[in-house]
């Protein structure tokens, strides 16, 4: 009887040891998958598609958390093994990879939009180039409008932060920006470009009805024929040459600890770039995407005030 008992104990111990060993091997296999370049490349393409979505409500604020929740709900789309979310360490590893890739993609998007400003490229071409780098996803007018919005934000941001390494001030400024300018930006542009914003504003609105919507530089221009992709716009860091940068541009990494800042305290005189004496700087050279989040929030608040119902608000936002 004693020998039988010892044998059963030994069998149980061996079984437990085998299960622990098997679990360790499974966890290591999952970790190896997360560490592979192929997995990171596939995840990069999926996350790029997410950030190109015209329905995105924020690019920094809680974005990583929301995307992690979205990944959990669509494991098959992101090709994530189910066991990853069953282990705290593996989920943490995935979260860090997602955070790094989001920062990289944001930097790449900003770089591509800056190039498009410098080259005065049609926004549809820019959208198509970016879509090609995301496994050829389809884009439509909603994507073009979102890209146009991002580029308009970048116009203002580059002017406000005096970042003209790629696009000079005279290229960054167009009369179409005037409705978005506050008095601090008026003064800066008038002094540095020797122009009169009031005169330009009057001319802009006087001729608006007869303006040719297909003129060069119009962010909302839509050609009658399918546009060709300008190969000169292809940024190698976007993966268009079968390579993807995995290190984010640290100069464009958003402040994730305080994404919103206190930009909502800005007044009609101040765009937040410390162009007004005595005003605090809410936006600097490495907070472009925080600025975009702020502008999106203003847009949503404006729509919410005018919407008759929650359904109307959601319908308008999704356009």
mmCIF file of C-alpha atoms in Angstrom:
data_model
loop_
_atom_site.group_PDB
_atom_site.id
_atom_site.type_symbol
_atom_site.label_atom_id
_atom_site.label_comp_id
_atom_site.label_asym_id
_atom_site.label_seq_id
_atom_site.Cartn_x
_atom_site.Cartn_y
_atom_site.Cartn_z
ATOM 1 C CA UNK A 1 0.000 0.000 0.000
ATOM 2 C CA UNK A 2 2.849 2.344 0.871
ATOM 3 C CA UNK A 3 4.536 1.702 -2.457
ATOM 4 C CA UNK A 4 1.270 2.428 -4.306
ATOM 5 C CA UNK A 5 0.836 5.716 -2.432
ATOM 6 C CA UNK A 6 4.385 6.815 -3.216
ATOM 7 C CA UNK A 7 3.888 5.858 -6.842
ATOM 8 C CA UNK A 8 0.719 7.988 -7.058
ATOM 9 C CA UNK A 9 2.502 10.928 -5.419
ATOM 10 C CA UNK A 10 5.378 10.556 -7.866
ATOM 11 C CA UNK A 11 2.967 10.438 -10.818
ATOM 12 C CA UNK A 12 1.184 13.552 -9.584
ATOM 13 C CA UNK A 13 4.469 15.392 -9.116
ATOM 14 C CA UNK A 14 5.605 14.381 -12.598
ATOM 15 C CA UNK A 15 2.299 15.536 -14.072
ATOM 16 C CA UNK A 16 2.519 18.924 -12.343
ATOM 17 C CA UNK A 17 6.128 19.295 -13.464
ATOM 18 C CA UNK A 18 5.143 18.441 -17.044
ATOM 19 C CA UNK A 19 2.271 20.932 -17.027
ATOM 20 C CA UNK A 20 4.521 23.694 -15.687
ATOM 21 C CA UNK A 21 7.175 22.889 -18.266
ATOM 22 C CA UNK A 22 4.580 22.831 -21.036
ATOM 23 C CA UNK A 23 3.142 26.157 -19.872
ATOM 24 C CA UNK A 24 6.625 27.669 -19.827
ATOM 25 C CA UNK A 25 7.258 26.485 -23.380
ATOM 26 C CA UNK A 26 3.909 27.892 -24.529
ATOM 27 C CA UNK A 27 4.616 31.274 -22.941
ATOM 28 C CA UNK A 28 8.077 31.340 -24.499
ATOM 29 C CA UNK A 29 6.591 30.482 -27.894
ATOM 30 C CA UNK A 30 4.119 33.366 -27.564
ATOM 31 C CA UNK A 31 6.926 35.702 -26.485
ATOM 32 C CA UNK A 32 8.958 34.644 -29.523
ATOM 33 C CA UNK A 33 5.986 35.490 -31.756
ATOM 34 C CA UNK A 34 5.662 38.960 -30.221
ATOM 35 C CA UNK A 35 9.400 39.529 -30.673
ATOM 36 C CA UNK A 36 9.485 38.522 -34.331
ATOM 37 C CA UNK A 37 9.939 41.089 -37.100
ATOM 38 C CA UNK A 38 7.129 39.550 -39.152
ATOM 39 C CA UNK A 39 4.677 40.014 -36.295
ATOM 40 C CA UNK A 40 5.777 43.610 -35.761
ATOM 41 C CA UNK A 41 5.464 44.383 -39.465
ATOM 42 C CA UNK A 42 1.947 42.959 -39.610
ATOM 43 C CA UNK A 43 0.942 44.814 -36.460
ATOM 44 C CA UNK A 44 2.446 48.024 -37.856
ATOM 45 C CA UNK A 45 0.238 47.760 -40.951
ATOM 46 C CA UNK A 46 -2.880 47.164 -38.847
ATOM 47 C CA UNK A 47 -2.109 50.081 -36.535
ATOM 48 C CA UNK A 48 -1.433 52.345 -39.504
ATOM 49 C CA UNK A 49 -4.881 51.466 -40.822
ATOM 50 C CA UNK A 50 -6.306 52.372 -37.399
ATOM 51 C CA UNK A 51 -4.601 55.777 -37.368
ATOM 52 C CA UNK A 52 -5.762 56.461 -40.920
ATOM 53 C CA UNK A 53 -9.365 55.904 -39.866
ATOM 54 C CA UNK A 54 -11.495 59.013 -40.494
ATOM 55 C CA UNK A 55 -13.526 58.209 -37.363
ATOM 56 C CA UNK A 56 -10.618 58.428 -34.926
ATOM 57 C CA UNK A 57 -11.448 60.866 -32.120
ATOM 58 C CA UNK A 58 -7.923 61.207 -30.680
ATOM 59 C CA UNK A 59 -4.361 60.359 -31.674
ATOM 60 C CA UNK A 60 -2.734 60.551 -28.232
ATOM 61 C CA UNK A 61 -5.318 60.822 -25.472
ATOM 62 C CA UNK A 62 -6.157 57.261 -24.322
ATOM 63 C CA UNK A 63 -5.428 56.030 -27.854
ATOM 64 C CA UNK A 64 -3.177 53.162 -26.796
ATOM 65 C CA UNK A 65 -5.736 51.892 -24.283
ATOM 66 C CA UNK A 66 -8.581 52.059 -26.787
ATOM 67 C CA UNK A 67 -6.546 50.276 -29.442
ATOM 68 C CA UNK A 68 -5.573 47.538 -26.980
ATOM 69 C CA UNK A 69 -9.280 47.031 -26.245
ATOM 70 C CA UNK A 70 -9.986 46.951 -29.978
ATOM 71 C CA UNK A 71 -7.223 44.378 -30.521
ATOM 72 C CA UNK A 72 -8.686 42.183 -27.774
ATOM 73 C CA UNK A 73 -12.060 42.256 -29.537
ATOM 74 C CA UNK A 74 -10.534 41.475 -32.966
ATOM 75 C CA UNK A 75 -7.658 39.076 -32.327
ATOM 76 C CA UNK A 76 -8.094 37.472 -35.742
ATOM 77 C CA UNK A 77 -7.714 40.785 -37.583
ATOM 78 C CA UNK A 78 -4.482 41.634 -35.768
ATOM 79 C CA UNK A 79 -3.323 37.995 -35.825
ATOM 80 C CA UNK A 80 -2.758 37.963 -32.069
ATOM 81 C CA UNK A 81 -2.649 34.521 -30.380
ATOM 82 C CA UNK A 82 -5.445 34.343 -27.811
ATOM 83 C CA UNK A 83 -3.045 33.308 -25.051
ATOM 84 C CA UNK A 84 -1.333 36.700 -25.114
ATOM 85 C CA UNK A 85 -4.185 38.341 -23.217
ATOM 86 C CA UNK A 86 -4.299 35.501 -20.682
ATOM 87 C CA UNK A 87 -0.857 36.354 -19.331
ATOM 88 C CA UNK A 88 -0.063 39.656 -17.622
ATOM 89 C CA UNK A 89 3.549 39.790 -18.824
ATOM 90 C CA UNK A 90 2.666 38.980 -22.429
ATOM 91 C CA UNK A 91 -0.116 41.545 -22.451
ATOM 92 C CA UNK A 92 2.340 44.085 -21.069
ATOM 93 C CA UNK A 93 4.846 43.216 -23.803
ATOM 94 C CA UNK A 94 2.172 43.661 -26.466
ATOM 95 C CA UNK A 95 1.155 46.981 -24.923
ATOM 96 C CA UNK A 96 4.730 48.254 -25.097
ATOM 97 C CA UNK A 97 5.035 47.177 -28.737
ATOM 98 C CA UNK A 98 1.768 48.943 -29.585
ATOM 99 C CA UNK A 99 2.932 52.106 -27.799
ATOM 100 C CA UNK A 100 6.226 52.104 -29.704
ATOM 101 C CA UNK A 101 4.587 51.480 -33.074
ATOM 102 C CA UNK A 102 1.950 54.169 -32.533
ATOM 103 C CA UNK A 103 4.689 56.706 -31.788
ATOM 104 C CA UNK A 104 6.571 55.579 -34.901
ATOM 105 C CA UNK A 105 3.501 55.823 -37.129
ATOM 106 C CA UNK A 106 2.568 59.256 -35.791
ATOM 107 C CA UNK A 107 6.068 60.454 -36.576
ATOM 108 C CA UNK A 108 5.865 58.966 -40.076
ATOM 109 C CA UNK A 109 2.477 60.545 -40.748
ATOM 110 C CA UNK A 110 3.721 63.951 -39.662
ATOM 111 C CA UNK A 111 6.795 63.577 -41.853
ATOM 112 C CA UNK A 112 4.698 62.595 -44.869
ATOM 113 C CA UNK A 113 2.268 65.475 -44.353
ATOM 114 C CA UNK A 114 5.158 67.927 -43.977
ATOM 115 C CA UNK A 115 6.614 66.744 -47.286
ATOM 116 C CA UNK A 116 3.210 67.182 -48.919
ATOM 117 C CA UNK A 117 3.051 70.771 -47.660
ATOM 118 C CA UNK A 118 6.516 71.524 -49.018
ATOM 119 C CA UNK A 119 5.656 69.977 -52.402
ATOM 120 C CA UNK A 120 2.075 71.322 -52.465
ATOM 121 C CA UNK A 121 0.840 67.828 -53.226
ATOM 122 C CA UNK A 122 -2.810 66.917 -53.720
ATOM 123 C CA UNK A 123 -4.198 65.453 -50.496
ATOM 124 C CA UNK A 124 -5.665 62.509 -52.414
ATOM 125 C CA UNK A 125 -2.199 61.479 -53.568
ATOM 126 C CA UNK A 126 -0.946 61.672 -49.994
ATOM 127 C CA UNK A 127 -3.825 59.506 -48.779
ATOM 128 C CA UNK A 128 -3.184 56.919 -51.476
ATOM 129 C CA UNK A 129 0.525 56.718 -50.687
ATOM 130 C CA UNK A 130 -0.249 56.132 -47.018
ATOM 131 C CA UNK A 131 -2.926 53.570 -47.882
ATOM 132 C CA UNK A 132 -0.480 51.663 -50.074
ATOM 133 C CA UNK A 133 1.812 51.300 -47.077
ATOM 134 C CA UNK A 134 -1.050 49.721 -45.121
ATOM 135 C CA UNK A 135 -1.499 46.629 -47.284
ATOM 136 C CA UNK A 136 -3.345 48.620 -49.927
ATOM 137 C CA UNK A 137 -6.383 49.613 -47.857
ATOM 138 C CA UNK A 138 -9.093 51.464 -49.765
ATOM 139 C CA UNK A 139 -9.573 55.173 -49.154
ATOM 140 C CA UNK A 140 -12.525 57.416 -49.919
ATOM 141 C CA UNK A 141 -13.669 61.001 -49.409
ATOM 142 C CA UNK A 142 -13.849 60.525 -45.631
ATOM 143 C CA UNK A 143 -10.142 59.630 -45.543
ATOM 144 C CA UNK A 144 -9.292 62.594 -47.788
ATOM 145 C CA UNK A 145 -11.186 64.950 -45.487
ATOM 146 C CA UNK A 146 -9.370 63.625 -42.429
ATOM 147 C CA UNK A 147 -5.985 63.964 -44.145
ATOM 148 C CA UNK A 148 -6.924 67.504 -45.186
ATOM 149 C CA UNK A 149 -7.819 68.285 -41.566
ATOM 150 C CA UNK A 150 -4.497 66.887 -40.317
ATOM 151 C CA UNK A 151 -2.562 68.845 -42.919
ATOM 152 C CA UNK A 152 -4.388 72.057 -42.017
ATOM 153 C CA UNK A 153 -3.484 71.448 -38.367
ATOM 154 C CA UNK A 154 0.124 70.897 -39.412
ATOM 155 C CA UNK A 155 0.144 74.150 -41.400
ATOM 156 C CA UNK A 156 -0.875 76.006 -38.231
ATOM 157 C CA UNK A 157 1.482 74.012 -36.027
ATOM 158 C CA UNK A 158 4.551 74.592 -38.206
ATOM 159 C CA UNK A 159 3.800 78.312 -38.350
ATOM 160 C CA UNK A 160 3.173 78.564 -34.618
ATOM 161 C CA UNK A 161 6.325 76.662 -33.635
ATOM 162 C CA UNK A 162 8.441 78.290 -36.391
ATOM 163 C CA UNK A 163 9.467 74.845 -37.609
ATOM 164 C CA UNK A 164 10.516 75.511 -41.191
ATOM 165 C CA UNK A 165 13.272 72.958 -41.724
ATOM 166 C CA UNK A 166 11.247 71.333 -44.524
ATOM 167 C CA UNK A 167 8.515 73.813 -45.434
ATOM 168 C CA UNK A 168 9.292 77.530 -45.349
ATOM 169 C CA UNK A 169 6.908 80.020 -43.763
ATOM 170 C CA UNK A 170 5.661 81.387 -47.090
ATOM 171 C CA UNK A 171 4.768 77.833 -48.146
ATOM 172 C CA UNK A 172 3.151 76.947 -44.816
ATOM 173 C CA UNK A 173 0.867 79.962 -44.956
ATOM 174 C CA UNK A 174 -2.048 80.081 -47.377
ATOM 175 C CA UNK A 175 -5.046 82.462 -47.327
ATOM 176 C CA UNK A 176 -7.273 79.449 -46.629
ATOM 177 C CA UNK A 177 -5.823 79.309 -43.120
ATOM 178 C CA UNK A 178 -7.114 82.771 -42.211
ATOM 179 C CA UNK A 179 -10.446 81.561 -40.714
ATOM 180 C CA UNK A 180 -8.426 79.381 -38.309
ATOM 181 C CA UNK A 181 -6.005 82.099 -37.215
ATOM 182 C CA UNK A 182 -6.217 83.974 -33.937
ATOM 183 C CA UNK A 183 -4.776 87.422 -33.386
ATOM 184 C CA UNK A 184 -1.440 86.108 -32.105
ATOM 185 C CA UNK A 185 -0.851 84.332 -35.418
ATOM 186 C CA UNK A 186 -2.074 87.362 -37.379
ATOM 187 C CA UNK A 187 0.653 89.485 -35.842
ATOM 188 C CA UNK A 188 3.376 86.894 -36.413
ATOM 189 C CA UNK A 189 2.510 86.414 -40.088
ATOM 190 C CA UNK A 190 2.127 90.106 -40.817
ATOM 191 C CA UNK A 191 5.518 90.859 -39.289
ATOM 192 C CA UNK A 192 7.433 87.988 -40.868
ATOM 193 C CA UNK A 193 5.775 87.875 -44.301
ATOM 194 C CA UNK A 194 5.042 91.619 -44.575
ATOM 195 C CA UNK A 195 1.395 91.027 -45.460
ATOM 196 C CA UNK A 196 -1.929 92.454 -44.348
ATOM 197 C CA UNK A 197 -4.192 89.673 -43.073
ATOM 198 C CA UNK A 198 -7.289 91.889 -42.993
ATOM 199 C CA UNK A 199 -6.915 92.797 -46.672
ATOM 200 C CA UNK A 200 -6.311 89.165 -47.606
ATOM 201 C CA UNK A 201 -9.325 88.074 -45.560
ATOM 202 C CA UNK A 202 -11.557 90.585 -47.322
ATOM 203 C CA UNK A 203 -10.336 89.457 -50.730
ATOM 204 C CA UNK A 204 -10.734 85.800 -49.791
ATOM 205 C CA UNK A 205 -14.362 86.112 -48.741
ATOM 206 C CA UNK A 206 -15.271 88.539 -51.525
ATOM 207 C CA UNK A 207 -14.060 86.122 -54.188
ATOM 208 C CA UNK A 208 -15.053 82.938 -52.376
ATOM 209 C CA UNK A 209 -18.189 82.353 -54.448
ATOM 210 C CA UNK A 210 -16.249 82.483 -57.700
ATOM 211 C CA UNK A 211 -13.176 80.664 -56.479
ATOM 212 C CA UNK A 212 -11.947 77.712 -58.511
ATOM 213 C CA UNK A 213 -12.112 74.728 -56.157
ATOM 214 C CA UNK A 214 -9.615 72.816 -58.256
ATOM 215 C CA UNK A 215 -6.797 75.304 -57.786
ATOM 216 C CA UNK A 216 -3.422 74.039 -56.617
ATOM 217 C CA UNK A 217 -3.025 73.864 -52.877
ATOM 218 C CA UNK A 218 -6.700 73.335 -52.080
ATOM 219 C CA UNK A 219 -6.800 70.631 -49.419
ATOM 220 C CA UNK A 220 -10.277 69.536 -50.511
ATOM 221 C CA UNK A 221 -9.539 69.340 -54.224
ATOM 222 C CA UNK A 222 -10.908 66.227 -55.891
ATOM 223 C CA UNK A 223 -9.815 65.416 -59.457
ATOM 224 C CA UNK A 224 -12.224 64.143 -62.082
ATOM 225 C CA UNK A 225 -9.925 61.234 -62.858
ATOM 226 C CA UNK A 226 -8.136 58.753 -60.644
ATOM 227 C CA UNK A 227 -4.890 60.404 -59.474
ATOM 228 C CA UNK A 228 -1.539 58.758 -59.991
ATOM 229 C CA UNK A 229 0.783 58.247 -57.041
ATOM 230 C CA UNK A 230 3.816 60.501 -56.949
ATOM 231 C CA UNK A 231 6.705 58.123 -56.312
ATOM 232 C CA UNK A 232 8.820 61.007 -55.017
ATOM 233 C CA UNK A 233 6.460 61.218 -52.043
ATOM 234 C CA UNK A 234 7.249 57.725 -50.904
ATOM 235 C CA UNK A 235 8.901 57.903 -47.520
ATOM 236 C CA UNK A 236 11.015 54.743 -46.922
ATOM 237 C CA UNK A 237 10.065 54.835 -43.251
ATOM 238 C CA UNK A 238 6.458 54.083 -44.212
ATOM 239 C CA UNK A 239 7.392 50.645 -45.455
ATOM 240 C CA UNK A 240 6.798 51.408 -49.131
ATOM 241 C CA UNK A 241 10.201 49.965 -49.968
ATOM 242 C CA UNK A 242 9.555 46.739 -48.048
ATOM 243 C CA UNK A 243 11.078 48.152 -44.884
ATOM 244 C CA UNK A 244 9.500 49.684 -41.818
ATOM 245 C CA UNK A 245 11.194 51.897 -39.276
ATOM 246 C CA UNK A 246 10.672 50.548 -35.788
ATOM 247 C CA UNK A 247 12.199 53.453 -33.900
ATOM 248 C CA UNK A 248 10.007 56.499 -33.413
ATOM 249 C CA UNK A 249 11.287 59.978 -34.110
ATOM 250 C CA UNK A 250 11.889 61.077 -30.553
ATOM 251 C CA UNK A 251 11.470 64.716 -31.545
ATOM 252 C CA UNK A 252 7.854 63.934 -32.400
ATOM 253 C CA UNK A 253 6.955 61.616 -29.533
ATOM 254 C CA UNK A 254 3.883 63.077 -27.801
ATOM 255 C CA UNK A 255 3.792 63.754 -24.092
ATOM 256 C CA UNK A 256 1.749 60.732 -23.070
ATOM 257 C CA UNK A 257 1.760 61.696 -19.414
ATOM 258 C CA UNK A 258 -0.130 64.927 -20.044
ATOM 259 C CA UNK A 259 -1.652 64.702 -23.520
ATOM 260 C CA UNK A 260 -4.388 67.253 -23.133
ATOM 261 C CA UNK A 261 -2.299 69.879 -21.369
ATOM 262 C CA UNK A 262 -4.488 72.842 -20.473
ATOM 263 C CA UNK A 263 -5.092 73.969 -24.035
ATOM 264 C CA UNK A 264 -8.791 74.347 -23.321
ATOM 265 C CA UNK A 265 -7.904 77.491 -21.380
ATOM 266 C CA UNK A 266 -6.816 79.301 -24.547
ATOM 267 C CA UNK A 267 -8.685 82.470 -25.469
ATOM 268 C CA UNK A 268 -9.478 84.203 -28.745
ATOM 269 C CA UNK A 269 -6.104 85.951 -28.679
ATOM 270 C CA UNK A 270 -3.994 82.848 -28.238
ATOM 271 C CA UNK A 271 -3.391 79.660 -30.249
ATOM 272 C CA UNK A 272 -1.112 78.323 -27.518
ATOM 273 C CA UNK A 273 2.286 78.872 -29.150
ATOM 274 C CA UNK A 274 3.412 81.596 -26.699
ATOM 275 C CA UNK A 275 3.272 84.232 -29.408
ATOM 276 C CA UNK A 276 1.547 86.600 -26.979
ATOM 277 C CA UNK A 277 3.691 88.112 -24.228
ATOM 278 C CA UNK A 278 2.798 86.713 -20.830
ATOM 279 C CA UNK A 279 0.966 83.688 -22.233
ATOM 280 C CA UNK A 280 2.107 80.163 -21.426
ATOM 281 C CA UNK A 281 3.248 77.809 -24.195
ATOM 282 C CA UNK A 282 0.718 74.992 -24.544
ATOM 283 C CA UNK A 283 2.174 73.698 -27.809
ATOM 284 C CA UNK A 284 5.799 73.086 -28.707
ATOM 285 C CA UNK A 285 7.706 71.276 -31.422
ATOM 286 C CA UNK A 286 7.147 67.768 -30.050
ATOM 287 C CA UNK A 287 3.424 68.044 -29.320
ATOM 288 C CA UNK A 288 1.857 68.139 -32.761
ATOM 289 C CA UNK A 289 -0.477 65.231 -32.064
ATOM 290 C CA UNK A 290 -1.550 66.754 -28.760
ATOM 291 C CA UNK A 291 -2.441 69.846 -30.777
ATOM 292 C CA UNK A 292 -4.436 67.693 -33.212
ATOM 293 C CA UNK A 293 -6.334 66.148 -30.293
ATOM 294 C CA UNK A 294 -7.109 69.638 -29.019
ATOM 295 C CA UNK A 295 -8.386 70.746 -32.442
ATOM 296 C CA UNK A 296 -10.494 67.588 -32.773
ATOM 297 C CA UNK A 297 -11.972 68.226 -29.357
ATOM 298 C CA UNK A 298 -12.906 71.781 -30.366
ATOM 299 C CA UNK A 299 -14.513 70.442 -33.530
ATOM 300 C CA UNK A 300 -16.503 67.821 -31.641
ATOM 301 C CA UNK A 301 -17.658 70.338 -29.047
ATOM 302 C CA UNK A 302 -18.846 72.659 -31.804
ATOM 303 C CA UNK A 303 -20.774 69.839 -33.486
ATOM 304 C CA UNK A 304 -22.228 68.707 -30.153
ATOM 305 C CA UNK A 305 -23.621 72.175 -29.461
ATOM 306 C CA UNK A 306 -25.350 72.294 -32.845
ATOM 307 C CA UNK A 307 -26.594 68.690 -32.847
ATOM 308 C CA UNK A 308 -30.277 68.176 -32.068
ATOM 309 C CA UNK A 309 -29.676 64.685 -30.671
ATOM 310 C CA UNK A 310 -26.973 62.161 -29.881
ATOM 311 C CA UNK A 311 -27.773 60.379 -33.143
ATOM 312 C CA UNK A 312 -27.274 63.596 -35.128
ATOM 313 C CA UNK A 313 -23.967 64.213 -33.363
ATOM 314 C CA UNK A 314 -22.651 60.718 -34.103
ATOM 315 C CA UNK A 315 -23.830 60.923 -37.713
ATOM 316 C CA UNK A 316 -22.075 64.251 -38.262
ATOM 317 C CA UNK A 317 -18.853 63.113 -36.588
ATOM 318 C CA UNK A 318 -18.715 59.940 -38.673
ATOM 319 C CA UNK A 319 -18.855 61.844 -41.981
#
